[in-house]
Amino acid sequence: MLTIAQALVWAKTQLRDRGVSDDGLHESAAIDSKVLLAASLNKELVYLHTWPEKLLDELQMQTFKEFVEQRSAGHPVAHIIGYRDFWTLRLKVTPDTLIPRPETELLVEIALTLDLPESAKVLDLGTGTGAIALALASEKHNWVITGVDKQSDAVTLSKHNATSNNLERVAFMHSDWFSAVAAQQFDLIVSNPPYIEEENRYLKLGDVRFEPSSALTAGHDGLEDIRHIVAQSRRYLSGNGWLVIEHGYQQGAAVTEIFKENAYNNICTHDDLNGLPRITFGSFQ
Ligand SMILES: C[S@@+](CC[C@H](N)C(=O)[O-])C[C@H]1O[C@@H](n2cnc3c(N)ncnc32)[C@H](O)[C@@H]1O
């Protein structure tokens, strides 16, 4: 029998030995061990720090060992435990779409700082788990928010997440970008679209190997979907409306150029916590 503290040491060693090592940036093995153990015990992380001497029972240890084995084989933590916390929400995650990333919380933060009407109409393009749409809805109770995705399974997932987070007022539907969106004016369009180059080596490494290319890649330069969204959003934005887009850290200048080519004003790019340009937004004001 192992205590919580001993189980964590065992898992950390196990993951490091199998190549899920601390990389100096994310301390992946240590953090992953904690998240997997908390999920095995069906508790929050703080429980591990509060009860380090508590013994795991047989079933808990067996579940934890299975989780660590899956992680050692490369599976993303979110797929193993079935959820990812994003903003203040717990979102169900499946291999049908992207696992929400912390960087995307910056997009949510920026959208919340924009000068928008009390009952703003909002569209989230490529909603995936519903992460952005639901985070905005959790902060702005009067916003009228719709999320769309081309993958039917992602739409089903986002609806599930709306229900589990008591945010059923957010509408989710199947659409190839704007194809099923009726002609109307939005005050805010947000998107974290696919933006990785099809041939990018990074696609063969780490967690992204387990995520669908439909959520990751956009043509040879990664900008195909962003070009489409920026051009098409013109027709769907109100006079004071804003378009906010997440993109790759090397795409800041190219995305700004795409906004300019489409005659947007007030174009601004924000850095993430690592100082890398990740979010660009603009309007027609
Ligand atoms: C990078 S993921 C972002 C998911 C979610 N918004 C997030 O931030 O976690 C991109 C999403 O866009 C969706 N997508 C890709 N092509 C699309 C299209 N043509 N129309 C609508 N959605 C699309 C994918 O299915 C995927 O869910």
PDB file of C-alpha atoms in Angstrom, residues 49-260:
ATOM      1  CA  HIS A  49      -1.559  18.446  -0.568  1.00  0.00           C
ATOM      2  CA  THR A  50      -3.910  18.249   2.399  1.00  0.00           C
ATOM      3  CA  TRP A  51      -3.680  14.443   2.870  1.00  0.00           C
ATOM      4  CA  PRO A  52      -0.163  13.328   1.744  1.00  0.00           C
ATOM      5  CA  GLU A  53      -0.089  10.522   4.374  1.00  0.00           C
ATOM      6  CA  LYS A  54      -3.418   8.978   3.389  1.00  0.00           C
ATOM      7  CA  LEU A  55      -3.187   5.412   2.075  1.00  0.00           C
ATOM      8  CA  LEU A  56      -4.647   4.552  -1.327  1.00  0.00           C
ATOM      9  CA  ASP A  57      -6.970   1.568  -1.345  1.00  0.00           C
ATOM     10  CA  GLU A  58      -6.526  -1.239  -3.873  1.00  0.00           C
ATOM     11  CA  LEU A  59      -9.041   0.071  -6.404  1.00  0.00           C
ATOM     12  CA  GLN A  60      -7.610   3.596  -6.286  1.00  0.00           C
ATOM     13  CA  MET A  61      -4.075   2.278  -6.818  1.00  0.00           C
ATOM     14  CA  GLN A  62      -5.225   0.082  -9.696  1.00  0.00           C
ATOM     15  CA  THR A  63      -6.977   3.016 -11.412  1.00  0.00           C
ATOM     16  CA  PHE A  64      -3.930   5.214 -10.863  1.00  0.00           C
ATOM     17  CA  LYS A  65      -1.581   2.594 -12.314  1.00  0.00           C
ATOM     18  CA  GLU A  66      -3.777   2.286 -15.407  1.00  0.00           C
ATOM     19  CA  PHE A  67      -3.824   6.066 -15.846  1.00  0.00           C
ATOM     20  CA  VAL A  68      -0.021   6.280 -15.502  1.00  0.00           C
ATOM     21  CA  GLU A  69       0.377   3.427 -18.003  1.00  0.00           C
ATOM     22  CA  GLN A  70      -1.778   5.268 -20.568  1.00  0.00           C
ATOM     23  CA  ARG A  71       0.145   8.500 -19.995  1.00  0.00           C
ATOM     24  CA  SER A  72       3.441   6.618 -20.398  1.00  0.00           C
ATOM     25  CA  ALA A  73       2.138   5.410 -23.774  1.00  0.00           C
ATOM     26  CA  GLY A  74       1.697   9.069 -24.775  1.00  0.00           C
ATOM     27  CA  HIS A  75      -2.039   9.596 -24.357  1.00  0.00           C
ATOM     28  CA  PRO A  76      -2.933  13.152 -23.316  1.00  0.00           C
ATOM     29  CA  VAL A  77      -3.938  13.558 -19.675  1.00  0.00           C
ATOM     30  CA  ALA A  78      -7.258  15.126 -20.704  1.00  0.00           C
ATOM     31  CA  HIS A  79      -8.155  12.062 -22.789  1.00  0.00           C
ATOM     32  CA  ILE A  80      -7.264   9.728 -19.916  1.00  0.00           C
ATOM     33  CA  ILE A  81      -9.339  11.488 -17.284  1.00  0.00           C
ATOM     34  CA  GLY A  82     -11.982  12.680 -19.801  1.00  0.00           C
ATOM     35  CA  TYR A  83     -11.984  16.366 -18.978  1.00  0.00           C
ATOM     36  CA  ARG A  84      -9.967  19.583 -18.987  1.00  0.00           C
ATOM     37  CA  ASP A  85     -10.524  22.602 -16.783  1.00  0.00           C
ATOM     38  CA  PHE A  86     -10.772  25.795 -18.817  1.00  0.00           C
ATOM     39  CA  TRP A  87     -11.469  29.258 -17.371  1.00  0.00           C
ATOM     40  CA  THR A  88     -13.786  28.384 -14.452  1.00  0.00           C
ATOM     41  CA  LEU A  89     -15.403  25.457 -16.244  1.00  0.00           C
ATOM     42  CA  ARG A  90     -14.876  21.706 -16.327  1.00  0.00           C
ATOM     43  CA  LEU A  91     -15.213  20.549 -19.940  1.00  0.00           C
ATOM     44  CA  LYS A  92     -15.646  17.022 -21.211  1.00  0.00           C
ATOM     45  CA  VAL A  93     -12.935  16.206 -23.757  1.00  0.00           C
ATOM     46  CA  THR A  94     -12.889  13.504 -26.454  1.00  0.00           C
ATOM     47  CA  PRO A  95     -10.567  12.735 -29.386  1.00  0.00           C
ATOM     48  CA  ASP A  96     -13.122  14.442 -31.703  1.00  0.00           C
ATOM     49  CA  THR A  97     -11.665  17.899 -31.225  1.00  0.00           C
ATOM     50  CA  LEU A  98      -8.913  19.974 -29.641  1.00  0.00           C
ATOM     51  CA  ILE A  99      -8.160  19.771 -25.924  1.00  0.00           C
ATOM     52  CA  PRO A 100      -8.674  23.388 -24.764  1.00  0.00           C
ATOM     53  CA  ARG A 101      -5.345  25.143 -24.119  1.00  0.00           C
ATOM     54  CA  PRO A 102      -4.487  27.700 -21.433  1.00  0.00           C
ATOM     55  CA  GLU A 103      -3.400  30.153 -24.190  1.00  0.00           C
ATOM     56  CA  THR A 104      -6.994  30.345 -25.374  1.00  0.00           C
ATOM     57  CA  GLU A 105      -7.988  31.848 -22.023  1.00  0.00           C
ATOM     58  CA  LEU A 106      -6.157  34.962 -23.231  1.00  0.00           C
ATOM     59  CA  LEU A 107      -8.613  35.199 -26.128  1.00  0.00           C
ATOM     60  CA  VAL A 108     -11.470  35.052 -23.609  1.00  0.00           C
ATOM     61  CA  GLU A 109      -9.811  37.744 -21.461  1.00  0.00           C
ATOM     62  CA  ILE A 110      -9.370  40.061 -24.457  1.00  0.00           C
ATOM     63  CA  ALA A 111     -12.936  39.559 -25.679  1.00  0.00           C
ATOM     64  CA  LEU A 112     -14.186  40.520 -22.207  1.00  0.00           C
ATOM     65  CA  THR A 113     -12.279  43.823 -22.289  1.00  0.00           C
ATOM     66  CA  LEU A 114     -13.839  45.011 -25.572  1.00  0.00           C
ATOM     67  CA  ASP A 115     -16.479  47.717 -25.578  1.00  0.00           C
ATOM     68  CA  LEU A 116     -19.590  45.696 -26.426  1.00  0.00           C
ATOM     69  CA  PRO A 117     -23.342  46.086 -25.898  1.00  0.00           C
ATOM     70  CA  GLU A 118     -24.999  44.650 -22.775  1.00  0.00           C
ATOM     71  CA  SER A 119     -26.742  41.991 -24.883  1.00  0.00           C
ATOM     72  CA  ALA A 120     -23.971  41.464 -27.404  1.00  0.00           C
ATOM     73  CA  LYS A 121     -24.519  38.909 -30.177  1.00  0.00           C
ATOM     74  CA  VAL A 122     -21.507  36.628 -30.314  1.00  0.00           C
ATOM     75  CA  LEU A 123     -20.345  33.899 -32.703  1.00  0.00           C
ATOM     76  CA  ASP A 124     -17.623  31.334 -31.866  1.00  0.00           C
ATOM     77  CA  LEU A 125     -16.273  29.748 -35.064  1.00  0.00           C
ATOM     78  CA  GLY A 126     -14.786  26.248 -34.614  1.00  0.00           C
ATOM     79  CA  THR A 127     -16.111  25.926 -31.089  1.00  0.00           C
ATOM     80  CA  GLY A 128     -14.775  22.397 -30.379  1.00  0.00           C
ATOM     81  CA  THR A 129     -15.621  21.582 -26.753  1.00  0.00           C
ATOM     82  CA  GLY A 130     -17.433  24.933 -26.609  1.00  0.00           C
ATOM     83  CA  ALA A 131     -14.577  26.311 -24.482  1.00  0.00           C
ATOM     84  CA  ILE A 132     -14.597  29.939 -25.662  1.00  0.00           C
ATOM     85  CA  ALA A 133     -18.368  30.278 -26.087  1.00  0.00           C
ATOM     86  CA  LEU A 134     -19.062  28.786 -22.662  1.00  0.00           C
ATOM     87  CA  ALA A 135     -16.351  30.788 -20.872  1.00  0.00           C
ATOM     88  CA  LEU A 136     -17.798  34.013 -22.322  1.00  0.00           C
ATOM     89  CA  ALA A 137     -21.322  32.939 -21.370  1.00  0.00           C
ATOM     90  CA  SER A 138     -20.209  32.215 -17.807  1.00  0.00           C
ATOM     91  CA  GLU A 139     -19.060  35.846 -17.487  1.00  0.00           C
ATOM     92  CA  LYS A 140     -21.704  37.660 -19.551  1.00  0.00           C
ATOM     93  CA  HIS A 141     -25.160  36.451 -18.698  1.00  0.00           C
ATOM     94  CA  ASN A 142     -26.925  38.667 -21.242  1.00  0.00           C
ATOM     95  CA  TRP A 143     -24.750  37.893 -24.237  1.00  0.00           C
ATOM     96  CA  VAL A 144     -26.467  35.886 -26.949  1.00  0.00           C
ATOM     97  CA  ILE A 145     -23.860  33.346 -27.965  1.00  0.00           C
ATOM     98  CA  THR A 146     -23.719  30.784 -30.769  1.00  0.00           C
ATOM     99  CA  GLY A 147     -20.914  28.291 -31.359  1.00  0.00           C
ATOM    100  CA  VAL A 148     -20.441  26.394 -34.629  1.00  0.00           C
ATOM    101  CA  ASP A 149     -18.250  23.504 -35.686  1.00  0.00           C
ATOM    102  CA  LYS A 150     -17.834  21.426 -38.831  1.00  0.00           C
ATOM    103  CA  GLN A 151     -17.484  18.205 -36.828  1.00  0.00           C
ATOM    104  CA  SER A 152     -20.875  16.874 -35.706  1.00  0.00           C
ATOM    105  CA  ASP A 153     -19.248  15.060 -32.777  1.00  0.00           C
ATOM    106  CA  ALA A 154     -17.773  18.335 -31.572  1.00  0.00           C
ATOM    107  CA  VAL A 155     -21.215  19.958 -31.716  1.00  0.00           C
ATOM    108  CA  THR A 156     -22.616  17.092 -29.603  1.00  0.00           C
ATOM    109  CA  LEU A 157     -19.723  17.542 -27.170  1.00  0.00           C
ATOM    110  CA  SER A 158     -20.188  21.320 -26.878  1.00  0.00           C
ATOM    111  CA  LYS A 159     -23.904  20.815 -26.155  1.00  0.00           C
ATOM    112  CA  HIS A 160     -23.006  18.302 -23.444  1.00  0.00           C
ATOM    113  CA  ASN A 161     -20.588  20.831 -21.909  1.00  0.00           C
ATOM    114  CA  ALA A 162     -23.239  23.568 -22.022  1.00  0.00           C
ATOM    115  CA  THR A 163     -25.587  21.339 -20.040  1.00  0.00           C
ATOM    116  CA  SER A 164     -22.985  20.120 -17.531  1.00  0.00           C
ATOM    117  CA  ASN A 165     -21.995  23.730 -16.811  1.00  0.00           C
ATOM    118  CA  ASN A 166     -25.579  25.051 -16.607  1.00  0.00           C
ATOM    119  CA  LEU A 167     -25.050  27.202 -19.677  1.00  0.00           C
ATOM    120  CA  GLU A 168     -27.765  25.738 -21.923  1.00  0.00           C
ATOM    121  CA  ARG A 169     -28.603  29.207 -23.185  1.00  0.00           C
ATOM    122  CA  VAL A 170     -25.564  29.022 -25.506  1.00  0.00           C
ATOM    123  CA  ALA A 171     -26.624  27.647 -28.912  1.00  0.00           C
ATOM    124  CA  PHE A 172     -24.391  25.196 -30.768  1.00  0.00           C
ATOM    125  CA  MET A 173     -24.824  24.067 -34.342  1.00  0.00           C
ATOM    126  CA  HIS A 174     -23.172  22.267 -37.173  1.00  0.00           C
ATOM    127  CA  SER A 175     -21.693  24.617 -39.785  1.00  0.00           C
ATOM    128  CA  ASP A 176     -18.762  24.814 -42.181  1.00  0.00           C
ATOM    129  CA  TRP A 177     -17.617  28.216 -40.928  1.00  0.00           C
ATOM    130  CA  PHE A 178     -20.502  30.540 -41.917  1.00  0.00           C
ATOM    131  CA  SER A 179     -22.361  28.092 -44.203  1.00  0.00           C
ATOM    132  CA  ALA A 180     -25.271  27.468 -41.797  1.00  0.00           C
ATOM    133  CA  VAL A 181     -25.168  30.895 -40.104  1.00  0.00           C
ATOM    134  CA  ALA A 182     -28.169  33.007 -41.170  1.00  0.00           C
ATOM    135  CA  ALA A 183     -27.430  36.505 -42.484  1.00  0.00           C
ATOM    136  CA  GLN A 184     -27.157  38.714 -39.382  1.00  0.00           C
ATOM    137  CA  GLN A 185     -24.801  41.113 -37.610  1.00  0.00           C
ATOM    138  CA  PHE A 186     -22.667  40.008 -34.677  1.00  0.00           C
ATOM    139  CA  ASP A 187     -21.073  42.364 -32.158  1.00  0.00           C
ATOM    140  CA  LEU A 188     -18.254  39.904 -31.615  1.00  0.00           C
ATOM    141  CA  ILE A 189     -16.857  37.022 -33.639  1.00  0.00           C
ATOM    142  CA  VAL A 190     -14.234  34.881 -31.894  1.00  0.00           C
ATOM    143  CA  SER A 191     -12.250  31.965 -33.256  1.00  0.00           C
ATOM    144  CA  ASN A 192      -9.429  29.649 -32.382  1.00  0.00           C
ATOM    145  CA  PRO A 193      -9.285  27.992 -35.812  1.00  0.00           C
ATOM    146  CA  PRO A 194      -6.861  25.344 -37.069  1.00  0.00           C
ATOM    147  CA  TYR A 195      -3.612  27.172 -37.826  1.00  0.00           C
ATOM    148  CA  ILE A 196      -0.773  24.628 -38.093  1.00  0.00           C
ATOM    149  CA  GLU A 197       0.971  23.974 -41.410  1.00  0.00           C
ATOM    150  CA  GLU A 198       0.023  20.558 -42.847  1.00  0.00           C
ATOM    151  CA  GLU A 199       3.649  19.404 -42.932  1.00  0.00           C
ATOM    152  CA  ASN A 200       4.645  20.742 -39.520  1.00  0.00           C
ATOM    153  CA  ARG A 201       6.936  18.289 -37.653  1.00  0.00           C
ATOM    154  CA  TYR A 202       5.276  19.267 -34.389  1.00  0.00           C
ATOM    155  CA  LEU A 203       2.204  17.241 -35.460  1.00  0.00           C
ATOM    156  CA  LYS A 204       4.147  14.037 -34.875  1.00  0.00           C
ATOM    157  CA  LEU A 205       5.119  14.927 -31.307  1.00  0.00           C
ATOM    158  CA  GLY A 206       3.427  14.849 -27.919  1.00  0.00           C
ATOM    159  CA  ASP A 207      -0.276  15.263 -27.257  1.00  0.00           C
ATOM    160  CA  VAL A 208      -1.208  16.635 -30.715  1.00  0.00           C
ATOM    161  CA  ARG A 209      -0.668  13.134 -32.173  1.00  0.00           C
ATOM    162  CA  PHE A 210      -3.935  12.195 -30.473  1.00  0.00           C
ATOM    163  CA  GLU A 211      -5.928  15.214 -31.683  1.00  0.00           C
ATOM    164  CA  PRO A 212      -7.721  15.273 -35.078  1.00  0.00           C
ATOM    165  CA  SER A 213      -6.060  17.095 -37.971  1.00  0.00           C
ATOM    166  CA  SER A 214      -9.464  18.742 -38.605  1.00  0.00           C
ATOM    167  CA  ALA A 215      -8.812  20.756 -35.432  1.00  0.00           C
ATOM    168  CA  LEU A 216      -5.156  21.504 -36.122  1.00  0.00           C
ATOM    169  CA  THR A 217      -4.122  22.025 -39.741  1.00  0.00           C
ATOM    170  CA  ALA A 218      -5.032  24.679 -42.292  1.00  0.00           C
ATOM    171  CA  GLY A 219      -3.247  24.309 -45.609  1.00  0.00           C
ATOM    172  CA  HIS A 220       0.446  24.507 -46.417  1.00  0.00           C
ATOM    173  CA  ASP A 221       1.071  27.736 -44.472  1.00  0.00           C
ATOM    174  CA  GLY A 222      -1.502  27.171 -41.702  1.00  0.00           C
ATOM    175  CA  LEU A 223      -3.352  30.370 -42.629  1.00  0.00           C
ATOM    176  CA  GLU A 224      -6.053  29.048 -44.964  1.00  0.00           C
ATOM    177  CA  ASP A 225      -8.851  29.071 -42.382  1.00  0.00           C
ATOM    178  CA  ILE A 226      -7.795  32.396 -40.902  1.00  0.00           C
ATOM    179  CA  ARG A 227      -7.886  34.001 -44.387  1.00  0.00           C
ATOM    180  CA  HIS A 228     -11.399  32.656 -44.922  1.00  0.00           C
ATOM    181  CA  ILE A 229     -12.668  33.732 -41.489  1.00  0.00           C
ATOM    182  CA  VAL A 230     -11.204  37.241 -41.662  1.00  0.00           C
ATOM    183  CA  ALA A 231     -12.612  37.825 -45.168  1.00  0.00           C
ATOM    184  CA  GLN A 232     -16.058  36.362 -44.447  1.00  0.00           C
ATOM    185  CA  SER A 233     -16.502  37.987 -41.028  1.00  0.00           C
ATOM    186  CA  ARG A 234     -16.834  41.402 -42.713  1.00  0.00           C
ATOM    187  CA  ARG A 235     -20.352  40.478 -43.835  1.00  0.00           C
ATOM    188  CA  TYR A 236     -21.373  39.291 -40.367  1.00  0.00           C
ATOM    189  CA  LEU A 237     -19.976  42.044 -38.138  1.00  0.00           C
ATOM    190  CA  SER A 238     -22.016  45.007 -36.917  1.00  0.00           C
ATOM    191  CA  GLY A 239     -20.568  48.505 -37.459  1.00  0.00           C
ATOM    192  CA  ASN A 240     -18.984  48.449 -33.991  1.00  0.00           C
ATOM    193  CA  GLY A 241     -18.247  44.736 -34.050  1.00  0.00           C
ATOM    194  CA  TRP A 242     -14.930  43.027 -33.306  1.00  0.00           C
ATOM    195  CA  LEU A 243     -13.195  39.964 -34.715  1.00  0.00           C
ATOM    196  CA  VAL A 244     -10.782  38.222 -32.318  1.00  0.00           C
ATOM    197  CA  ILE A 245      -8.588  35.381 -33.585  1.00  0.00           C
ATOM    198  CA  GLU A 246      -6.047  33.061 -31.991  1.00  0.00           C
ATOM    199  CA  HIS A 247      -3.085  32.078 -34.166  1.00  0.00           C
ATOM    200  CA  GLY A 248       0.380  30.521 -34.039  1.00  0.00           C
ATOM    201  CA  TYR A 249       3.202  32.383 -32.300  1.00  0.00           C
ATOM    202  CA  GLN A 250       4.993  32.971 -35.623  1.00  0.00           C
ATOM    203  CA  GLN A 251       1.875  34.180 -37.429  1.00  0.00           C
ATOM    204  CA  GLY A 252       1.344  37.582 -35.772  1.00  0.00           C
ATOM    205  CA  ALA A 253       2.651  39.658 -38.710  1.00  0.00           C
ATOM    206  CA  ALA A 254       0.926  37.515 -41.359  1.00  0.00           C
ATOM    207  CA  VAL A 255      -2.434  37.643 -39.567  1.00  0.00           C
ATOM    208  CA  THR A 256      -2.150  41.417 -39.087  1.00  0.00           C
ATOM    209  CA  GLU A 257      -1.544  41.680 -42.828  1.00  0.00           C
ATOM    210  CA  ILE A 258      -4.660  39.599 -43.552  1.00  0.00           C
ATOM    211  CA  PHE A 259      -6.718  41.928 -41.336  1.00  0.00           C
ATOM    212  CA  LYS A 260      -5.263  44.951 -43.201  1.00  0.00           C
TER     213      LYS A 260
END
